[in-house]
């Protein structure tokens, strides 16, 4: 199991990792344009770009964990609204991201709940 200290915590590091997503897409798109000029079918090039983009999203969001990983998991809800031909490569990748999230220890959940202030004004898990 990974230690929490392994997570990138500095804002610059997290931002730099997230910035690789659009930069990577731009690079893949430029390479895909070159392949299309070279005669490869547009559908094949587009499918390859989508698959590689999905893999990069999984890798980056999985490395960042925390909020970024939760964002990726939330995306898996919205992919159901996309047409199957567009959502296909992302569906499997987002499912892997959900499944790779480490479970939260129950003692941590209990501690956080005990520290919560509830709307009713009470605190802790025994509050109404």
PDB file of N, CA and C in Angstrom, residues 2-56:
ATOM      1  N   UNK A   2       0.524   2.229  -0.798  1.00  0.00           N
ATOM      2  CA  UNK A   2       1.305   3.452  -0.873  1.00  0.00           C
ATOM      3  C   UNK A   2       1.114   4.270   0.390  1.00  0.00           C
ATOM      4  N   UNK A   3       2.154   4.987   0.730  1.00  0.00           N
ATOM      5  CA  UNK A   3       2.074   5.881   1.872  1.00  0.00           C
ATOM      6  C   UNK A   3       1.552   7.224   1.419  1.00  0.00           C
ATOM      7  N   UNK A   4       0.882   7.908   2.323  1.00  0.00           N
ATOM      8  CA  UNK A   4       0.342   9.225   2.002  1.00  0.00           C
ATOM      9  C   UNK A   4       1.470  10.182   1.637  1.00  0.00           C
ATOM     10  N   UNK A   5       2.654   9.994   2.206  1.00  0.00           N
ATOM     11  CA  UNK A   5       3.771  10.894   1.914  1.00  0.00           C
ATOM     12  C   UNK A   5       4.246  10.767   0.466  1.00  0.00           C
ATOM     13  N   UNK A   6       3.810   9.728  -0.255  1.00  0.00           N
ATOM     14  CA  UNK A   6       4.200   9.552  -1.652  1.00  0.00           C
ATOM     15  C   UNK A   6       3.418  10.463  -2.596  1.00  0.00           C
ATOM     16  N   UNK A   7       2.347  11.072  -2.103  1.00  0.00           N
ATOM     17  CA  UNK A   7       1.503  11.893  -2.952  1.00  0.00           C
ATOM     18  C   UNK A   7       2.169  13.233  -3.237  1.00  0.00           C
ATOM     19  N   UNK A   8       2.043  13.728  -4.474  1.00  0.00           N
ATOM     20  CA  UNK A   8       2.585  15.055  -4.765  1.00  0.00           C
ATOM     21  C   UNK A   8       1.757  16.112  -4.048  1.00  0.00           C
ATOM     22  N   UNK A   9       2.370  16.867  -3.160  1.00  0.00           N
ATOM     23  CA  UNK A   9       1.637  17.810  -2.335  1.00  0.00           C
ATOM     24  C   UNK A   9       1.859  19.261  -2.736  1.00  0.00           C
ATOM     25  N   UNK A  10       2.953  19.559  -3.342  1.00  0.00           N
ATOM     26  CA  UNK A  10       3.208  20.941  -3.706  1.00  0.00           C
ATOM     27  C   UNK A  10       2.312  21.343  -4.864  1.00  0.00           C
ATOM     28  N   UNK A  11       1.780  22.544  -4.767  1.00  0.00           N
ATOM     29  CA  UNK A  11       0.850  23.033  -5.784  1.00  0.00           C
ATOM     30  C   UNK A  11       1.500  23.027  -7.163  1.00  0.00           C
ATOM     31  N   UNK A  12       2.753  23.419  -7.249  1.00  0.00           N
ATOM     32  CA  UNK A  12       3.434  23.456  -8.539  1.00  0.00           C
ATOM     33  C   UNK A  12       3.529  22.069  -9.144  1.00  0.00           C
ATOM     34  N   UNK A  13       3.873  21.081  -8.336  1.00  0.00           N
ATOM     35  CA  UNK A  13       4.010  19.711  -8.830  1.00  0.00           C
ATOM     36  C   UNK A  13       2.673  19.190  -9.336  1.00  0.00           C
ATOM     37  N   UNK A  14       1.615  19.426  -8.569  1.00  0.00           N
ATOM     38  CA  UNK A  14       0.286  18.969  -8.979  1.00  0.00           C
ATOM     39  C   UNK A  14      -0.150  19.678 -10.257  1.00  0.00           C
ATOM     40  N   UNK A  15       0.092  20.992 -10.321  1.00  0.00           N
ATOM     41  CA  UNK A  15      -0.296  21.768 -11.495  1.00  0.00           C
ATOM     42  C   UNK A  15       0.475  21.302 -12.726  1.00  0.00           C
ATOM     43  N   UNK A  16       1.759  21.052 -12.548  1.00  0.00           N
ATOM     44  CA  UNK A  16       2.575  20.592 -13.681  1.00  0.00           C
ATOM     45  C   UNK A  16       2.067  19.250 -14.200  1.00  0.00           C
ATOM     46  N   UNK A  17       1.704  18.362 -13.294  1.00  0.00           N
ATOM     47  CA  UNK A  17       1.179  17.056 -13.731  1.00  0.00           C
ATOM     48  C   UNK A  17      -0.140  17.230 -14.482  1.00  0.00           C
ATOM     49  N   UNK A  18      -1.005  18.100 -13.975  1.00  0.00           N
ATOM     50  CA  UNK A  18      -2.281  18.340 -14.656  1.00  0.00           C
ATOM     51  C   UNK A  18      -2.064  19.012 -16.009  1.00  0.00           C
ATOM     52  N   UNK A  19      -1.048  19.864 -16.107  1.00  0.00           N
ATOM     53  CA  UNK A  19      -0.765  20.553 -17.371  1.00  0.00           C
ATOM     54  C   UNK A  19      -0.321  19.589 -18.459  1.00  0.00           C
ATOM     55  N   UNK A  20       0.154  18.424 -18.082  1.00  0.00           N
ATOM     56  CA  UNK A  20       0.561  17.453 -19.102  1.00  0.00           C
ATOM     57  C   UNK A  20      -0.634  16.923 -19.890  1.00  0.00           C
ATOM     58  N   UNK A  21      -1.846  17.040 -19.323  1.00  0.00           N
ATOM     59  CA  UNK A  21      -3.025  16.516 -20.028  1.00  0.00           C
ATOM     60  C   UNK A  21      -3.295  17.263 -21.334  1.00  0.00           C
ATOM     61  N   UNK A  22      -3.496  18.597 -21.311  1.00  0.00           N
ATOM     62  CA  UNK A  22      -3.743  19.271 -22.594  1.00  0.00           C
ATOM     63  C   UNK A  22      -2.521  19.301 -23.498  1.00  0.00           C
ATOM     64  N   UNK A  23      -1.332  19.366 -22.921  1.00  0.00           N
ATOM     65  CA  UNK A  23      -0.111  19.367 -23.736  1.00  0.00           C
ATOM     66  C   UNK A  23       0.028  18.027 -24.455  1.00  0.00           C
ATOM     67  N   UNK A  24      -0.243  16.952 -23.734  1.00  0.00           N
ATOM     68  CA  UNK A  24      -0.182  15.622 -24.346  1.00  0.00           C
ATOM     69  C   UNK A  24      -1.209  15.453 -25.450  1.00  0.00           C
ATOM     70  N   UNK A  25      -2.412  15.967 -25.215  1.00  0.00           N
ATOM     71  CA  UNK A  25      -3.459  15.886 -26.240  1.00  0.00           C
ATOM     72  C   UNK A  25      -3.051  16.675 -27.488  1.00  0.00           C
ATOM     73  N   UNK A  26      -2.491  17.851 -27.281  1.00  0.00           N
ATOM     74  CA  UNK A  26      -2.051  18.661 -28.427  1.00  0.00           C
ATOM     75  C   UNK A  26      -0.975  17.927 -29.227  1.00  0.00           C
ATOM     76  N   UNK A  27      -0.046  17.302 -28.537  1.00  0.00           N
ATOM     77  CA  UNK A  27       1.003  16.550 -29.222  1.00  0.00           C
ATOM     78  C   UNK A  27       0.454  15.360 -29.987  1.00  0.00           C
ATOM     79  N   UNK A  28      -0.461  14.627 -29.358  1.00  0.00           N
ATOM     80  CA  UNK A  28      -1.062  13.471 -30.036  1.00  0.00           C
ATOM     81  C   UNK A  28      -1.885  13.911 -31.242  1.00  0.00           C
ATOM     82  N   UNK A  29      -2.578  15.041 -31.111  1.00  0.00           N
ATOM     83  CA  UNK A  29      -3.381  15.546 -32.220  1.00  0.00           C
ATOM     84  C   UNK A  29      -2.492  15.951 -33.393  1.00  0.00           C
ATOM     85  N   UNK A  30      -1.383  16.615 -33.098  1.00  0.00           N
ATOM     86  CA  UNK A  30      -0.448  17.004 -34.167  1.00  0.00           C
ATOM     87  C   UNK A  30       0.136  15.767 -34.845  1.00  0.00           C
ATOM     88  N   UNK A  31       0.494  14.777 -34.061  1.00  0.00           N
ATOM     89  CA  UNK A  31       1.022  13.531 -34.618  1.00  0.00           C
ATOM     90  C   UNK A  31      -0.050  12.836 -35.455  1.00  0.00           C
ATOM     91  N   UNK A  32      -1.296  12.869 -34.965  1.00  0.00           N
ATOM     92  CA  UNK A  32      -2.400  12.266 -35.711  1.00  0.00           C
ATOM     93  C   UNK A  32      -2.635  12.954 -37.040  1.00  0.00           C
ATOM     94  N   UNK A  33      -2.486  14.279 -37.069  1.00  0.00           N
ATOM     95  CA  UNK A  33      -2.631  15.016 -38.323  1.00  0.00           C
ATOM     96  C   UNK A  33      -1.572  14.550 -39.325  1.00  0.00           C
ATOM     97  N   UNK A  34      -0.366  14.363 -38.825  1.00  0.00           N
ATOM     98  CA  UNK A  34       0.703  13.864 -39.692  1.00  0.00           C
ATOM     99  C   UNK A  34       0.388  12.481 -40.239  1.00  0.00           C
ATOM    100  N   UNK A  35      -0.191  11.630 -39.396  1.00  0.00           N
ATOM    101  CA  UNK A  35      -0.560  10.280 -39.843  1.00  0.00           C
ATOM    102  C   UNK A  35      -1.661  10.337 -40.896  1.00  0.00           C
ATOM    103  N   UNK A  36      -2.615  11.262 -40.692  1.00  0.00           N
ATOM    104  CA  UNK A  36      -3.700  11.396 -41.681  1.00  0.00           C
ATOM    105  C   UNK A  36      -3.169  11.905 -43.006  1.00  0.00           C
ATOM    106  N   UNK A  37      -2.236  12.846 -42.963  1.00  0.00           N
ATOM    107  CA  UNK A  37      -1.619  13.344 -44.196  1.00  0.00           C
ATOM    108  C   UNK A  37      -0.869  12.208 -44.884  1.00  0.00           C
ATOM    109  N   UNK A  38      -0.300  11.317 -44.060  1.00  0.00           N
ATOM    110  CA  UNK A  38       0.419  10.165 -44.592  1.00  0.00           C
ATOM    111  C   UNK A  38      -0.485   9.071 -45.139  1.00  0.00           C
ATOM    112  N   UNK A  39      -1.811   9.233 -44.998  1.00  0.00           N
ATOM    113  CA  UNK A  39      -2.722   8.282 -45.611  1.00  0.00           C
ATOM    114  C   UNK A  39      -3.469   7.364 -44.670  1.00  0.00           C
ATOM    115  N   UNK A  40      -3.250   7.475 -43.358  1.00  0.00           N
ATOM    116  CA  UNK A  40      -3.995   6.596 -42.436  1.00  0.00           C
ATOM    117  C   UNK A  40      -5.442   7.058 -42.334  1.00  0.00           C
ATOM    118  N   UNK A  41      -6.374   6.140 -42.181  1.00  0.00           N
ATOM    119  CA  UNK A  41      -7.791   6.496 -42.079  1.00  0.00           C
ATOM    120  C   UNK A  41      -8.070   7.368 -40.840  1.00  0.00           C
ATOM    121  N   UNK A  42      -8.932   8.367 -41.017  1.00  0.00           N
ATOM    122  CA  UNK A  42      -9.247   9.305 -39.941  1.00  0.00           C
ATOM    123  C   UNK A  42      -9.822   8.596 -38.716  1.00  0.00           C
ATOM    124  N   UNK A  43     -10.675   7.595 -38.924  1.00  0.00           N
ATOM    125  CA  UNK A  43     -11.292   6.881 -37.805  1.00  0.00           C
ATOM    126  C   UNK A  43     -10.250   6.148 -36.968  1.00  0.00           C
ATOM    127  N   UNK A  44      -9.283   5.545 -37.638  1.00  0.00           N
ATOM    128  CA  UNK A  44      -8.227   4.825 -36.940  1.00  0.00           C
ATOM    129  C   UNK A  44      -7.353   5.778 -36.133  1.00  0.00           C
ATOM    130  N   UNK A  45      -7.018   6.904 -36.729  1.00  0.00           N
ATOM    131  CA  UNK A  45      -6.190   7.904 -36.041  1.00  0.00           C
ATOM    132  C   UNK A  45      -6.934   8.462 -34.837  1.00  0.00           C
ATOM    133  N   UNK A  46      -8.229   8.785 -35.013  1.00  0.00           N
ATOM    134  CA  UNK A  46      -9.026   9.333 -33.910  1.00  0.00           C
ATOM    135  C   UNK A  46      -9.145   8.335 -32.765  1.00  0.00           C
ATOM    136  N   UNK A  47      -9.362   7.065 -33.088  1.00  0.00           N
ATOM    137  CA  UNK A  47      -9.471   6.036 -32.048  1.00  0.00           C
ATOM    138  C   UNK A  47      -8.164   5.899 -31.271  1.00  0.00           C
ATOM    139  N   UNK A  48      -7.042   5.966 -31.979  1.00  0.00           N
ATOM    140  CA  UNK A  48      -5.740   5.870 -31.326  1.00  0.00           C
ATOM    141  C   UNK A  48      -5.506   7.065 -30.398  1.00  0.00           C
ATOM    142  N   UNK A  49      -5.863   8.257 -30.851  1.00  0.00           N
ATOM    143  CA  UNK A  49      -5.705   9.463 -30.020  1.00  0.00           C
ATOM    144  C   UNK A  49      -6.573   9.355 -28.767  1.00  0.00           C
ATOM    145  N   UNK A  50      -7.819   8.913 -28.936  1.00  0.00           N
ATOM    146  CA  UNK A  50      -8.712   8.773 -27.781  1.00  0.00           C
ATOM    147  C   UNK A  50      -8.176   7.763 -26.777  1.00  0.00           C
ATOM    148  N   UNK A  51      -7.672   6.633 -27.258  1.00  0.00           N
ATOM    149  CA  UNK A  51      -7.164   5.612 -26.349  1.00  0.00           C
ATOM    150  C   UNK A  51      -5.945   6.109 -25.585  1.00  0.00           C
ATOM    151  N   UNK A  52      -5.039   6.755 -26.284  1.00  0.00           N
ATOM    152  CA  UNK A  52      -3.842   7.267 -25.612  1.00  0.00           C
ATOM    153  C   UNK A  52      -4.180   8.384 -24.638  1.00  0.00           C
ATOM    154  N   UNK A  53      -5.162   9.197 -24.978  1.00  0.00           N
ATOM    155  CA  UNK A  53      -5.599  10.260 -24.073  1.00  0.00           C
ATOM    156  C   UNK A  53      -6.231   9.651 -22.826  1.00  0.00           C
ATOM    157  N   UNK A  54      -7.064   8.651 -23.000  1.00  0.00           N
ATOM    158  CA  UNK A  54      -7.677   7.970 -21.862  1.00  0.00           C
ATOM    159  C   UNK A  54      -6.607   7.361 -20.953  1.00  0.00           C
ATOM    160  N   UNK A  55      -5.608   6.738 -21.524  1.00  0.00           N
ATOM    161  CA  UNK A  55      -4.522   6.154 -20.729  1.00  0.00           C
ATOM    162  C   UNK A  55      -3.773   7.232 -19.951  1.00  0.00           C
ATOM    163  N   UNK A  56      -3.536   8.382 -20.587  1.00  0.00           N
ATOM    164  CA  UNK A  56      -2.824   9.466 -19.909  1.00  0.00           C
ATOM    165  C   UNK A  56      -3.670  10.021 -18.759  1.00  0.00           C
TER     166      UNK A  56
END
